[in-house]
Amino acid sequence: MKRYRVCVLGGGPAGLAAAASAADENASVLIVEREKKLGGILKQCIHDGFGLIHFKERLTGPEYAERYIKDMIQKDVDYITSSFVTDVKKLSDGGFELELQTQEGMEKVESDTIVLACGCRERTSRQVFVHGDRPAGIYTAGTAQYFVNIMGYMPTKKCVIIGSGDIGMIMARRLTLEGAQVEGVYEIKDAPAGLDRNVAQCLDDYNIPLHLSTTVTQVFGNKRVEAVEVCQVDKKFNPIKETARIIECDSLILSVGLLPENEIADKLGIEIDNATKGPLVDQTFMTNVPGVFSCGNALHVNDLVDYVSENASLTGKYAAIYQPSNRTLVKINYSNKDFLYVVPQYYDSSKGGELNLYFRAQKEVRNHKVAFLINDEVELDKTYKRMLPSEMEAVKIKTEKTVEHAALRMGGPQK
Amino acid sequence: MTKEMTCIVCPNGCLMRVEQNGDDIQVFDALCKRGLEFAKNELINPTRSITSTVATAFPDYPLLSVKTDGELPKDKIFQAMELINKIVVKDRIKVGDVILSDVFGTNIVATSDMTLNAGEKRVDN
Ligand SMILES: Cc1cc2nc3c(=O)[nH]c(=O)nc-3n(C[C@H](O)[C@H](O)[C@H](O)COP(=O)(O)OP(=O)(O)OC[C@H]3O[C@@H](n4cnc5c(N)ncnc54)[C@H](O)[C@@H]3O)c2cc1C
Ligand code: SF4
């Protein structure tokens, strides 16, 4: 049985970058990808806007992914597609045995470390509360994107979109360009979930109305969606009955958020953060299970793929150089009044080293100070012109100190 | 004349206040200089880039993703889509190859590499 140093689960941008940087540390690497091709979700994201930070270019999803695939192929990395992990066992020597379902059948490999890079999945109609029938014609925005951009099949002639996530808005434009009518985008909150830029270039450009504080309350149709009922909501998100209106359409498209994919993390008994829905990790992106790492959208949902690549490339390196040792985990404190989440959640003071911290503000704030404290002393402070829950922030903290307490704090508005 | 405009040049998406007095255009609340340039274009001749897919003659690769390599006038987008939807690619082409040139002042180029084998299997045992 072949033994690898690092086994990467998932061949999206996170898995590709993790594998490449692990190979740079002279580790033997295997990527296991469930789909037929490497590249992850970017294969279907044909719109542009990727790589602005990393390549200083406005690339489309496939272009971005292919740069990483070409880079990875140059290196001595093994990969296997159309395959997934069915079981993982911990070995007595600290490594892992992975059972793979490949096209040829079952196969087993061993690895010293595992990098979980399985990406995220979309919330579905089961996770949003809509009354009525469950006929055909209810898709997530990602599924609609797969149909149109990969299969070349138009799933709708006239649709309603529920939720104003970026993927939903991007699909509103895409479906319109291909000749469908997007009746409107309905968002239960009083502000769009996705970027303002996408409201402008995907909705406003094509005169697609965005209805805020409004949601879909009912779906009608026997075999296929025939109509939906939409309703404005009050401050507590309760539908205001008098505002109900029926819209005829053949499809309802959901763009109501993403969740990290944790099937394998669950199998390994990995602890999950309630705020991110991804694993709890330390500054090396190692989970509570020694030797198992997590990166990309499997760790927390990123809004820009550039950050995914950067984070994954660090993770791959840490997985390659990992040596078992005792851990002294110090929790990174923050108030959930100020921040939605902070990743990593722990700093292992036995390991030390730099800390790459990702965080999101709980609500929109302008001219606020953010400080990072170690042992109650300020290590870094920075004033942000504007922070939004939809935009992740990243900072790097370098310290020589023995960390006993760590905290991220938000100060009040600055002059 | 004063109007609000969202700059779409980068993910910041600055909400700008744009003041126009004849030829004089001023921009407020933009985080960088590109906001002014965008606002000027938007008022005089708004342009956009587009991305889409085209059909191919290859059953193993039925759809190829494409983009315009520059921008075209906003009001020509649907006419450009009609041209794009008529294309059938008959050669295995690479990223950046021009598929259709001079579409309202821009070219349709491939954004995916049909010769790249991004899958199947490679394990050296
Ligand atoms: C529908 C959709 C559209 C998006 N659009 C944008 C966008 O426009 N711009 C942007 O910046 N970001 C976008 N994102 C976010 C985007 O996912 C990330 O930027 C980036 O692709 C995350 O990379 P990743 O490698 O973590 O995940 P992914 O790209 O999702 O890759 C994960 C890979 O793991 C594989 N996998 C999952 N489970 C297993 C398993 N058990 N075994 C083996 N393989 C497995 C999957 O098949 C997939 O290939 C979008 C996300 C989604 C879901
Ligand atoms: S003004 Fe500058 S920073 Fe603001 S969205 Fe435009 S390009 Fe980005």
Coordinates of C-alpha atoms and ligand atoms in Angstrom, one line a residue:
Chain A
M1 CA 0.0 0.0 0.0
K2 CA 1.4 3.4 -0.9
R3 CA 2.0 5.8 1.9
Y4 CA 1.9 9.5 1.3
R5 CA 3.1 12.4 3.4
V6 CA 0.0 14.5 2.6
C7 CA -3.4 13.4 1.3
V8 CA -5.6 16.3 0.1
L9 CA -9.3 15.7 -0.1
G10 CA -10.9 17.9 -2.8
G11 CA -9.3 19.2 -6.0
G12 CA -10.8 22.7 -6.1
P13 CA -8.6 25.9 -5.8
A14 CA -8.0 25.0 -2.1
G15 CA -6.9 21.5 -2.7
L16 CA -4.7 22.5 -5.7
A17 CA -2.9 25.2 -3.8
A18 CA -2.4 23.0 -0.7
A19 CA -1.0 20.2 -2.8
A20 CA 1.4 22.5 -4.7
S21 CA 2.8 24.0 -1.5
A22 CA 3.1 20.7 0.2
A23 CA 5.1 19.4 -2.9
D24 CA 7.3 22.5 -2.6
E25 CA 8.3 21.2 0.9
N26 CA 9.3 17.9 -0.8
A27 CA 6.3 16.0 0.6
S28 CA 4.7 13.2 -1.4
V29 CA 1.2 14.3 -2.2
L30 CA -2.1 12.7 -3.4
I31 CA -5.2 14.7 -4.3
V32 CA -8.5 12.8 -4.2
E33 CA -11.3 14.5 -6.2
R34 CA -14.9 13.4 -6.4
E35 CA -15.6 14.8 -9.8
K36 CA -14.2 13.9 -13.2
K37 CA -12.1 17.0 -13.5
L38 CA -10.0 19.1 -11.1
G39 CA -10.9 22.8 -10.5
G40 CA -13.8 22.6 -8.1
I41 CA -16.7 24.9 -8.3
L42 CA -14.7 27.4 -10.4
K43 CA -15.3 25.2 -13.5
Q44 CA -18.8 26.5 -13.6
C45 CA -18.1 30.1 -12.5
I46 CA -17.6 31.4 -16.1
H47 CA -18.0 35.0 -15.1
D48 CA -15.0 37.2 -14.4
G49 CA -13.7 38.9 -11.2
F50 CA -11.4 36.2 -9.9
G51 CA -7.7 36.7 -9.2
L52 CA -7.8 40.5 -8.7
I53 CA -5.7 40.3 -5.6
H54 CA -3.4 37.4 -6.5
F55 CA -2.8 37.9 -10.3
K56 CA -3.9 41.6 -10.5
E57 CA -6.1 40.5 -13.4
R58 CA -9.8 40.0 -13.9
L59 CA -9.9 36.3 -14.7
T60 CA -12.9 34.0 -15.1
G61 CA -13.3 31.0 -12.9
P62 CA -12.0 28.4 -15.4
E63 CA -9.0 30.6 -16.2
Y64 CA -8.1 31.0 -12.5
A65 CA -8.5 27.2 -11.9
E66 CA -6.4 26.2 -14.9
R67 CA -3.5 28.3 -13.8
Y68 CA -3.4 26.4 -10.6
I69 CA -3.9 23.0 -12.4
K70 CA -1.0 23.7 -14.8
D71 CA 1.2 24.7 -11.9
M72 CA 0.3 21.6 -9.9
I73 CA 0.8 19.3 -12.9
Q74 CA 4.4 20.6 -13.2
K75 CA 5.1 19.3 -9.7
D76 CA 5.4 15.8 -8.6
V77 CA 1.8 15.4 -7.3
D78 CA -0.4 12.4 -7.7
Y79 CA -4.0 12.9 -8.3
I80 CA -7.0 10.7 -8.8
T81 CA -10.4 12.0 -10.0
S82 CA -13.9 10.5 -10.0
S83 CA -13.0 9.1 -6.6
F84 CA -14.0 9.8 -3.0
V85 CA -13.1 8.7 0.5
T86 CA -15.5 6.2 1.9
D87 CA -13.7 5.6 5.2
V88 CA -10.8 6.9 7.3
K89 CA -9.0 5.1 10.1
K90 CA -6.4 6.4 12.5
L91 CA -3.3 4.2 12.5
S92 CA -1.3 3.4 15.6
D93 CA 1.7 5.3 14.2
G94 CA -0.3 8.5 14.1
G95 CA -1.0 8.3 10.4
F96 CA -4.2 7.5 8.6
E97 CA -5.6 4.8 6.3
L98 CA -8.0 6.0 3.7
E99 CA -10.4 3.8 1.8
L100 CA -11.2 5.2 -1.6
Q101 CA -13.9 4.4 -4.1
T102 CA -12.3 4.9 -7.5
Q103 CA -13.5 4.1 -11.0
E104 CA -11.6 0.8 -10.8
G105 CA -13.2 -0.1 -7.4
M106 CA -12.0 0.0 -3.8
E107 CA -8.5 1.1 -3.1
K108 CA -6.6 1.8 0.1
V109 CA -3.8 4.4 0.7
E110 CA -2.0 5.6 3.8
S111 CA -1.0 9.1 4.7
D112 CA 0.8 10.9 7.5
T113 CA -1.5 13.9 7.3
I114 CA -4.8 14.8 5.7
V115 CA -5.9 18.2 4.3
L116 CA -9.7 18.6 4.1
A117 CA -10.4 20.9 1.1
C118 CA -13.9 19.7 0.2
G119 CA -15.3 23.2 -0.3
C120 CA -18.9 24.1 0.6
R121 CA -22.4 23.3 -0.4
E122 CA -25.5 25.4 -0.9
R123 CA -28.3 25.7 1.6
T124 CA -31.4 24.1 0.0
S125 CA -35.1 24.6 0.3
R126 CA -35.0 22.2 3.3
Q127 CA -33.0 24.9 5.1
V128 CA -35.3 27.8 4.2
F129 CA -38.9 27.9 5.3
V130 CA -41.2 27.9 2.3
H131 CA -44.7 26.5 2.4
G132 CA -46.5 24.5 -0.2
D133 CA -45.7 21.8 -2.7
R134 CA -42.3 20.6 -3.7
P135 CA -42.7 20.3 -7.5
A136 CA -39.8 20.1 -10.0
G137 CA -38.3 23.5 -10.9
I138 CA -36.8 24.4 -7.5
Y139 CA -33.0 24.7 -7.9
T140 CA -30.2 26.1 -6.0
A141 CA -28.3 28.9 -7.9
G142 CA -25.3 26.6 -8.1
T143 CA -27.3 23.8 -9.7
A144 CA -28.8 26.3 -12.2
Q145 CA -25.3 27.5 -12.9
Y146 CA -24.1 23.9 -13.5
F147 CA -27.0 23.3 -15.9
V148 CA -26.4 26.5 -18.0
N149 CA -22.6 26.7 -18.0
I150 CA -21.6 23.0 -18.0
M151 CA -24.5 21.1 -19.5
G152 CA -25.7 23.9 -21.9
Y153 CA -29.3 23.3 -20.7
M154 CA -31.7 26.2 -19.8
P155 CA -33.6 25.2 -16.7
T156 CA -36.2 28.0 -16.9
K157 CA -38.1 30.4 -19.1
K158 CA -39.4 32.6 -16.3
C159 CA -38.1 32.4 -12.7
V160 CA -38.1 34.0 -9.3
I161 CA -34.9 34.2 -7.3
I162 CA -35.1 33.9 -3.5
G163 CA -32.1 35.4 -1.6
S164 CA -29.7 38.0 -2.9
G165 CA -26.4 36.0 -2.6
D166 CA -23.7 36.7 -5.2
I167 CA -24.3 33.4 -7.0
G168 CA -28.0 34.2 -7.3
M169 CA -27.4 37.6 -8.7
I170 CA -24.7 36.3 -11.1
M171 CA -27.2 33.7 -12.3
A172 CA -29.9 36.3 -12.7
R173 CA -27.7 38.0 -15.3
R174 CA -26.6 34.8 -16.9
L175 CA -30.2 33.5 -17.4
T176 CA -31.3 36.9 -18.7
L177 CA -28.4 36.9 -21.3
E178 CA -29.6 33.5 -22.4
G179 CA -33.1 34.7 -23.0
A180 CA -34.9 33.8 -19.8
Q181 CA -37.0 36.3 -17.8
V182 CA -36.0 36.8 -14.2
E183 CA -39.1 38.3 -12.6
G184 CA -37.2 39.6 -9.6
V185 CA -34.9 38.8 -6.7
Y186 CA -36.5 38.6 -3.3
E187 CA -34.4 39.2 -0.1
I188 CA -35.9 38.8 3.3
K189 CA -33.4 41.2 5.0
D190 CA -33.4 44.9 4.4
A191 CA -30.0 44.9 2.6
P192 CA -28.6 42.7 -0.2
A193 CA -26.6 39.6 0.9
G194 CA -24.1 39.9 -1.9
L195 CA -21.8 42.6 -3.1
D196 CA -23.2 46.1 -4.1
R197 CA -21.1 45.7 -7.3
N198 CA -23.2 42.6 -8.2
V199 CA -26.5 44.5 -7.5
A200 CA -25.2 47.1 -10.0
Q201 CA -23.8 44.9 -12.8
C202 CA -26.0 41.9 -12.5
L203 CA -29.4 43.3 -11.6
D204 CA -29.5 47.1 -12.3
D205 CA -27.8 46.7 -15.7
Y206 CA -30.6 44.3 -16.8
N207 CA -33.5 46.0 -15.1
I208 CA -34.0 43.1 -12.8
P209 CA -35.9 44.3 -9.7
L210 CA -34.4 43.6 -6.2
H211 CA -37.2 43.5 -3.6
L212 CA -35.8 43.9 -0.1
S213 CA -37.7 42.9 3.1
T214 CA -39.7 40.5 0.9
T215 CA -39.7 36.7 0.7
V216 CA -41.3 33.8 -1.0
T217 CA -44.0 32.4 1.3
Q218 CA -45.5 29.7 -0.9
V219 CA -44.9 27.5 -3.9
F220 CA -47.7 26.3 -6.2
G221 CA -47.6 23.6 -8.9
N222 CA -48.3 19.9 -9.3
K223 CA -45.5 18.4 -11.3
R224 CA -43.6 21.6 -12.1
V225 CA -43.6 25.0 -10.4
E226 CA -46.5 27.1 -11.7
A227 CA -46.4 30.1 -9.4
V228 CA -45.0 31.4 -6.1
E229 CA -46.5 33.8 -3.5
V230 CA -44.2 36.6 -2.4
C231 CA -44.9 38.7 0.7
Q232 CA -43.2 41.7 2.4
V233 CA -42.0 41.1 5.9
D234 CA -42.0 43.2 9.1
K235 CA -38.9 43.9 11.2
K236 CA -39.2 40.4 12.8
F237 CA -39.4 38.7 9.4
N238 CA -43.1 37.9 9.8
P239 CA -44.9 38.1 6.5
I240 CA -47.4 41.0 6.1
K241 CA -50.4 39.1 4.7
E242 CA -51.9 42.1 2.9
T243 CA -48.9 42.5 0.7
A244 CA -49.1 38.9 -0.7
R245 CA -48.9 38.7 -4.4
I246 CA -48.8 35.7 -6.8
I247 CA -46.2 35.5 -9.5
E248 CA -46.5 32.9 -12.3
C249 CA -43.2 31.3 -13.1
D250 CA -41.7 27.9 -14.0
S251 CA -38.8 27.9 -11.5
L252 CA -37.8 29.1 -8.1
I253 CA -34.0 29.6 -7.7
L254 CA -32.5 29.6 -4.2
S255 CA -29.5 31.8 -3.3
V256 CA -29.6 31.6 0.4
G257 CA -26.1 30.9 1.5
L258 CA -23.3 28.4 1.6
L259 CA -22.2 25.9 4.3
P260 CA -18.8 24.2 4.6
E261 CA -18.8 20.6 3.6
N262 CA -18.0 18.5 6.6
E263 CA -18.9 14.9 5.8
I264 CA -15.4 13.6 6.3
A265 CA -14.7 15.9 9.2
D266 CA -17.6 14.3 11.0
K267 CA -16.3 10.8 10.4
L268 CA -13.0 11.8 12.0
G269 CA -14.7 13.3 15.1
I270 CA -13.6 16.8 14.2
E271 CA -15.0 19.6 16.3
I272 CA -17.0 22.2 14.4
D273 CA -17.3 26.0 15.1
N274 CA -20.9 27.1 15.4
A275 CA -20.1 30.4 13.9
T276 CA -18.2 29.2 10.8
K277 CA -19.8 25.7 10.5
G278 CA -16.3 24.6 9.7
P279 CA -13.6 22.9 11.9
L280 CA -12.0 24.6 14.8
V281 CA -8.3 25.1 14.0
D282 CA -5.1 26.5 15.3
Q283 CA -2.7 28.9 13.5
T284 CA -1.4 25.9 11.3
F285 CA -5.0 25.2 10.3
M286 CA -4.8 21.9 12.1
T287 CA -8.1 20.6 13.6
N288 CA -8.5 19.1 17.1
V289 CA -7.5 15.8 15.5
P290 CA -3.7 15.9 15.2
G291 CA -2.5 15.5 11.6
V292 CA -5.8 16.6 10.0
F293 CA -5.9 20.1 8.5
S294 CA -8.7 22.2 6.9
C295 CA -8.6 25.0 4.3
G296 CA -10.6 26.9 1.8
N297 CA -14.4 26.9 1.9
A298 CA -14.4 23.7 3.9
L299 CA -12.9 25.8 6.8
H300 CA -15.1 28.8 6.4
V301 CA -17.0 30.3 3.4
N302 CA -14.7 32.8 1.6
D303 CA -16.0 35.5 -0.7
L304 CA -12.9 35.7 -2.8
V305 CA -11.0 32.7 -4.2
D306 CA -7.7 34.6 -3.9
Y307 CA -7.9 34.2 -0.1
V308 CA -8.8 30.6 -0.6
S309 CA -5.6 30.0 -2.5
E310 CA -3.5 31.9 0.0
N311 CA -4.9 30.1 3.0
A312 CA -4.7 26.7 1.3
S313 CA -1.1 27.3 0.3
L314 CA -0.2 27.9 4.0
T315 CA -2.1 24.9 5.1
G316 CA -0.3 22.6 2.6
K317 CA 3.0 23.7 3.9
Y318 CA 2.0 23.1 7.5
A319 CA 0.7 19.7 6.7
A320 CA 3.9 18.8 5.0
I321 CA 6.2 19.9 7.9
Y322 CA 3.9 18.6 10.6
Q323 CA 5.5 16.8 13.5
P324 CA 3.4 15.4 16.4
S325 CA 3.9 17.3 19.6
N326 CA 2.0 18.4 22.7
R327 CA -0.4 21.3 22.1
T328 CA -1.1 24.3 24.3
L329 CA -4.2 25.7 22.7
V330 CA -5.1 29.3 23.6
K331 CA -8.5 30.4 22.5
I332 CA -8.6 33.6 20.5
N333 CA -11.3 35.7 22.2
Y334 CA -13.7 38.0 20.5
S335 CA -17.2 39.4 21.2
N336 CA -19.9 38.2 18.8
K337 CA -21.4 41.6 19.1
D338 CA -18.5 42.9 17.0
F339 CA -17.5 39.9 14.9
L340 CA -19.4 37.2 13.0
Y341 CA -16.4 34.9 13.4
V342 CA -12.6 34.7 13.7
V343 CA -10.5 32.0 12.1
P344 CA -8.2 30.4 13.4
Q345 CA -10.1 29.9 16.7
Y346 CA -7.0 28.9 18.6
Y347 CA -3.3 29.7 18.8
D348 CA -1.0 26.8 19.8
S349 CA 1.6 28.5 21.9
S350 CA 3.8 25.4 22.0
K351 CA 4.2 25.7 18.2
G352 CA 4.4 29.5 18.1
G353 CA 5.0 31.2 14.8
E354 CA 2.9 33.7 12.8
L355 CA -0.8 34.0 12.9
N356 CA -2.9 34.6 9.7
L357 CA -6.2 35.8 11.0
Y358 CA -9.4 36.0 9.0
F359 CA -12.5 37.7 10.4
R360 CA -15.8 39.3 9.5
A361 CA -17.6 42.2 11.2
Q362 CA -21.0 41.4 12.7
K363 CA -22.5 44.5 11.0
E364 CA -21.5 47.3 8.7
V365 CA -19.3 49.8 10.5
R366 CA -17.2 52.8 9.2
N367 CA -13.9 54.1 10.5
H368 CA -13.6 51.5 13.2
K369 CA -10.4 50.3 14.9
V370 CA -9.6 46.7 15.2
A371 CA -6.9 45.6 17.6
F372 CA -5.2 42.2 18.3
L373 CA -4.0 41.7 21.9
I374 CA -1.5 39.2 23.1
N375 CA -1.3 38.8 26.9
D376 CA -3.3 42.0 27.1
E377 CA -0.8 44.0 25.1
V378 CA -1.7 45.5 21.7
E379 CA 0.2 43.6 18.9
L380 CA -1.5 45.2 16.0
D381 CA -4.1 47.9 15.4
K382 CA -5.7 49.0 12.3
T383 CA -8.4 51.4 11.3
Y384 CA -10.9 50.2 8.7
K385 CA -12.7 52.7 6.5
R386 CA -15.5 50.3 6.1
M387 CA -16.2 46.8 7.2
L388 CA -19.1 44.6 6.1
P389 CA -20.3 41.1 7.1
S390 CA -20.1 40.1 3.4
E391 CA -16.4 41.1 3.1
M392 CA -13.8 39.0 4.9
E393 CA -10.8 40.8 6.4
A394 CA -7.3 39.3 6.7
V395 CA -4.3 40.3 8.9
K396 CA -1.0 38.7 9.7
I397 CA 0.4 38.8 13.2
K398 CA 4.0 38.1 14.0
T399 CA 5.1 37.6 17.6
E400 CA 8.0 36.1 19.6
K401 CA 5.9 36.1 22.8
T402 CA 4.7 33.1 24.7
V403 CA 1.0 33.5 24.1
E404 CA -1.1 33.0 27.2
H405 CA -4.1 35.2 26.2
A406 CA -5.2 36.3 22.8
A407 CA -8.1 38.5 21.7
L408 CA -9.4 40.4 18.7
R409 CA -11.2 43.6 19.8
M410 CA -13.2 46.3 17.9
G411 CA -12.9 49.9 19.1
G412 CA -15.5 52.6 18.6
P413 CA -15.6 54.9 15.6
Q414 CA -12.4 56.9 15.0
K415 CA -12.3 60.6 14.2
Chain B
M1 CA -27.0 67.1 -12.1
T2 CA -26.1 64.8 -9.1
K3 CA -26.6 61.1 -9.1
E4 CA -25.5 58.0 -7.2
M5 CA -23.5 55.4 -8.9
T6 CA -21.8 52.1 -7.8
C7 CA -18.4 51.7 -9.2
I8 CA -18.0 48.1 -10.6
V9 CA -14.3 48.2 -11.3
C10 CA -13.3 46.2 -8.2
P11 CA -15.0 44.3 -5.4
N12 CA -15.1 47.3 -3.1
G13 CA -18.0 48.6 -5.1
C14 CA -17.8 52.2 -3.9
L15 CA -21.2 54.0 -3.8
M16 CA -20.2 57.3 -5.4
R17 CA -21.9 60.7 -5.6
V18 CA -21.4 62.0 -9.2
E19 CA -21.9 65.6 -10.1
Q20 CA -22.1 66.6 -13.7
N21 CA -22.1 70.2 -15.0
G22 CA -21.8 70.0 -18.8
D23 CA -18.3 68.5 -19.4
D24 CA -17.2 68.9 -15.9
I25 CA -17.7 65.6 -13.9
Q26 CA -16.7 65.3 -10.3
V27 CA -16.9 62.2 -8.1
F28 CA -17.2 61.9 -4.3
D29 CA -16.8 58.9 -2.0
A30 CA -14.7 56.8 -4.4
L31 CA -11.8 55.0 -2.7
C32 CA -9.5 55.4 -5.7
K33 CA -9.0 57.3 -8.9
R34 CA -10.5 54.6 -11.1
G35 CA -13.9 55.6 -9.8
L36 CA -13.8 58.9 -11.7
E37 CA -12.8 57.2 -14.9
F38 CA -15.6 54.7 -14.5
A39 CA -18.2 57.5 -13.8
K40 CA -17.1 59.4 -16.9
N41 CA -17.4 56.4 -19.2
E42 CA -20.7 55.5 -17.6
L43 CA -22.1 59.0 -18.4
I44 CA -20.7 59.2 -21.9
N45 CA -20.5 55.7 -23.3
P46 CA -21.2 52.9 -20.9
T47 CA -19.4 49.7 -21.8
R48 CA -19.3 46.2 -20.3
S49 CA -17.4 42.9 -20.8
I50 CA -19.4 39.8 -21.1
T51 CA -18.8 36.1 -20.4
S52 CA -20.8 33.2 -21.9
T53 CA -20.4 29.7 -23.4
V54 CA -20.3 28.4 -27.0
A55 CA -21.1 25.1 -28.4
T56 CA -18.3 22.8 -29.7
A57 CA -18.2 19.9 -32.1
F58 CA -16.7 17.6 -29.4
P59 CA -19.1 15.3 -27.5
D60 CA -16.5 15.0 -24.6
Y61 CA -16.3 18.8 -24.3
P62 CA -19.7 20.1 -25.5
L63 CA -19.5 23.6 -24.1
L64 CA -16.6 26.0 -24.0
S65 CA -16.5 29.1 -21.7
V66 CA -15.7 32.4 -23.4
K67 CA -15.3 36.1 -22.7
T68 CA -14.9 39.4 -24.6
D69 CA -11.2 40.4 -24.4
G70 CA -12.3 44.1 -24.0
E71 CA -15.5 45.9 -23.5
L72 CA -18.4 46.6 -25.8
P73 CA -21.2 49.2 -25.7
K74 CA -23.7 48.2 -23.1
D75 CA -26.6 48.5 -25.6
K76 CA -25.0 46.0 -27.9
I77 CA -24.8 43.2 -25.3
F78 CA -27.9 41.3 -26.6
Q79 CA -26.7 41.6 -30.2
A80 CA -23.4 40.2 -29.2
M81 CA -25.1 37.3 -27.4
E82 CA -26.9 36.4 -30.6
L83 CA -23.6 36.2 -32.4
I84 CA -22.0 34.1 -29.6
N85 CA -24.9 31.7 -29.6
K86 CA -24.4 30.9 -33.3
I87 CA -20.7 29.8 -32.8
V88 CA -19.7 26.1 -33.0
V89 CA -16.0 25.5 -32.2
K90 CA -14.5 22.8 -34.5
D91 CA -10.9 22.8 -33.2
R92 CA -9.4 22.0 -29.8
I93 CA -8.4 25.4 -28.7
K94 CA -6.6 27.0 -25.7
V95 CA -7.2 29.8 -23.2
G96 CA -6.9 33.2 -25.0
D97 CA -7.5 31.8 -28.5
V98 CA -9.8 34.2 -30.5
I99 CA -13.0 32.5 -31.6
L100 CA -14.7 35.4 -33.2
S101 CA -13.1 38.8 -33.9
D102 CA -14.4 42.3 -34.1
V103 CA -17.7 41.9 -32.2
F104 CA -18.6 45.6 -31.6
G105 CA -14.9 46.4 -31.2
T106 CA -13.9 43.4 -29.1
N107 CA -13.1 39.8 -29.6
I108 CA -14.6 36.6 -28.3
V109 CA -11.8 34.5 -26.7
A110 CA -11.8 31.1 -25.0
T111 CA -11.4 31.1 -21.2
S112 CA -10.8 27.4 -20.9
D113 CA -8.2 25.0 -22.4
M114 CA -9.7 22.1 -24.4
T115 CA -6.3 20.5 -24.5
L116 CA -5.7 20.5 -20.8
N117 CA -6.4 17.1 -19.2
A118 CA -7.7 18.3 -15.9
G119 CA -9.0 14.9 -14.8
E120 CA -9.0 11.2 -15.1
K121 CA -6.3 9.6 -13.2
R122 CA -2.6 9.7 -12.5
V123 CA -1.2 7.7 -9.7
D124 CA 2.4 6.4 -9.9
N125 CA 2.5 3.3 -7.8
Ligands
LIG1 C1 -22.1 27.8 -6.8 C2 -20.9 28.6 -6.3 C3 -20.5 29.8 -7.0 C4 -19.4 30.5 -6.5 N1 -19.1 31.7 -7.2 C5 -18.0 32.4 -6.8 C6 -17.6 33.6 -7.4 O1 -18.2 34.0 -8.4 N2 -16.5 34.2 -7.0 C7 -15.7 33.8 -6.0 O2 -14.6 34.4 -5.7 N3 -16.1 32.7 -5.3 C8 -17.2 32.0 -5.7 N4 -17.6 30.9 -5.0 C9 -16.9 30.6 -3.8 C10 -15.9 29.6 -4.3 O3 -16.4 28.3 -4.0 C11 -14.5 29.7 -3.7 O4 -14.0 30.9 -3.9 C12 -13.6 28.6 -4.1 O5 -14.0 27.9 -5.2 C13 -13.4 27.7 -2.9 O6 -12.5 26.7 -3.2 P1 -12.5 25.3 -2.5 O7 -11.4 24.5 -3.1 O8 -12.5 25.5 -1.0 O9 -13.9 24.7 -2.8 P2 -14.5 24.1 -4.2 O10 -14.1 24.9 -5.4 O11 -15.9 23.9 -3.9 O12 -13.8 22.7 -4.3 C14 -14.0 21.6 -3.5 C15 -13.7 20.3 -4.3 O13 -13.8 19.2 -3.4 C16 -14.5 18.2 -4.0 N5 -15.0 17.3 -2.9 C17 -16.0 17.6 -2.1 N6 -16.2 16.5 -1.2 C18 -15.3 15.6 -1.6 C19 -15.0 14.3 -1.1 N7 -15.7 13.8 -0.1 N8 -14.0 13.6 -1.7 C20 -13.3 14.1 -2.7 N9 -13.6 15.3 -3.2 C21 -14.5 16.1 -2.7 C22 -15.5 18.8 -4.9 O14 -15.9 18.0 -5.9 C23 -14.8 20.1 -5.4 O15 -14.1 19.8 -6.6 C24 -18.7 30.2 -5.4 C25 -19.2 29.0 -4.7 C26 -20.2 28.2 -5.1 C27 -20.7 27.0 -4.3
SF4_2 S1 -13.5 53.6 -6.9 FE1 -11.7 52.3 -6.8 S2 -11.8 51.2 -4.9 FE2 -13.9 52.0 -5.3 S3 -14.9 50.3 -6.5 FE3 -14.0 51.7 -8.0 S4 -12.0 50.8 -8.4 FE4 -12.7 49.9 -6.5

